[in-house]
Amino acid sequence: MRRTALITGASSGIGLATARLLRERGYSLALVARSADRLNDVAEDLGAFAIPCDVSDIDALPDLVAAVVSDFGSLDVLVNNAGVHHRGSMLRHSPEQLAQMIVVNTAAPIALTRAAADVMRPGSVVVNVGSLAGKLPVPGAATYSGSKAGIRFWALAAAEDLAERGIRIATVNPGPVDSGFLEADLANVTPMTFSQPMSTVEQCAEAVLRAIEADESPMEIDLPAASGRLATLGYVAPPLRRLLRPALEKRGAKVKAELMRRKGLSG
């Protein structure tokens, strides 16, 4: 029996790469994104069901799940990938922009998972696309770090609740990713972000697939793994984090400057 996957933020980046990979593996796909035109093009290319939706509209999420079940008869995999990041100091953004990050990155995945749990069968799985910023506070990304930490800790705790229905949950935590998500506001990406190796969207999609196919719950996959270990070390040993920060920022600044030069941007 063909399994059905619902992917949010599916019109580009990690979401699109995940959709392509799951299509190759024989999944039926329900794809969600705000941009209807782009989403419809992707869905047509992949033979998928397109559902234009802004996940920040929490009240619409139960209907989103119902539409998937109505069309496919089941929902076996939920990939909470949609995200938003207003970069730079929180003081340069409006209260509405800060709240949007919490709603899209934290509240929406929780609410969508809750709705999906009512229709998912035992053996189903939820995968959240988190961030290494959720494991270690990132200067210049305070609210984003908080939103990703929130979804990470929620997943670790929610695993027990979901296990009552035989549903697994996992979180994939990428560091910097070579995608439009970074390039959209490259000038305001913190140098610390570029201190770690960049992953491709395809590598992130492979990590999502590993999480889907694993038996562990809760499960976490960090990308790159070495950066995940460094983030954990920095979290449990703040003095070491403060000691390493100047060198990491210096390295990241060089990488950022070169990337901006290649993109034809001024620093």
Steps between C-alpha positions, in 0.01 A plus 500: 500500500637838400583733790394863504725786612393856580784753468474866597720764342521270200542745213874555548810413699498206739128443453530467124806275525313280748198482271717390209672234709177359641347494153796290385424265789142456386315726742178678417557868572291781642700822474432820693638852447376859501584576137230332294663558160837353594336217695274404210800481266685271743194283556444461127863401450486239778146378448409623848195650670553876552341672799575874511491596867670734744580278798486803729121476456467249784123466455553373144727210597232242592337560161842454338533155656142414407569591136797262488303211647206572270725488194732212594315307769785521751785710636815309591778761508489865604804716426477832686744698288344846450700767676570872514805692618520878537875539540704730715441654841147461632502878550493561125173308459141577592313306769290351221807365320634344819164343575482365145818297559351342812172421326646355180802322650349374826124532538407387147696171508352420842145574386541315171644196676209504743251500212692230312521275806125443485525336157847345499523125537749312719835503322459857376769760561536876548828667398573859599764699315664683787839669513829484684397848614247318716780318681726801558399867534614693193574873542302701248238225477348511847136443410579248228719305744221511755241380251715207388593411859129497575412251228800284589411470868131457419583204273716337766211519747216432253658168402336338802157634412527394136629157598158431651373487141805331352626821336871583496655846495842628393677831451762577235727786608697651210766763540534745210339370182589603146151614402287803431416516870848639569533702182174688555671728755866409474632833629330444836611140551730493803867410440461227763259322267771465236754366747359152435500298176196547281271210416312462173124471488548147367702404808223638719240302305704182546502569875122538497471166320729336758277633774191366325648154460654471848339322795617744767268752665574770593788528257733784404731535201748788492655629177793491483541255788823668614324837519229338708757374747658846514159657566433255782841567651446874479162466672624293794824700539424874460855609595636293212241653267610849598863402452443361150262768377755757373685243289177354362363843413825593326487183291132552424557861395753390239260241359214750494711764324601255230143382451374857470777576252393204284139616518600854400388650830674763710573439868 
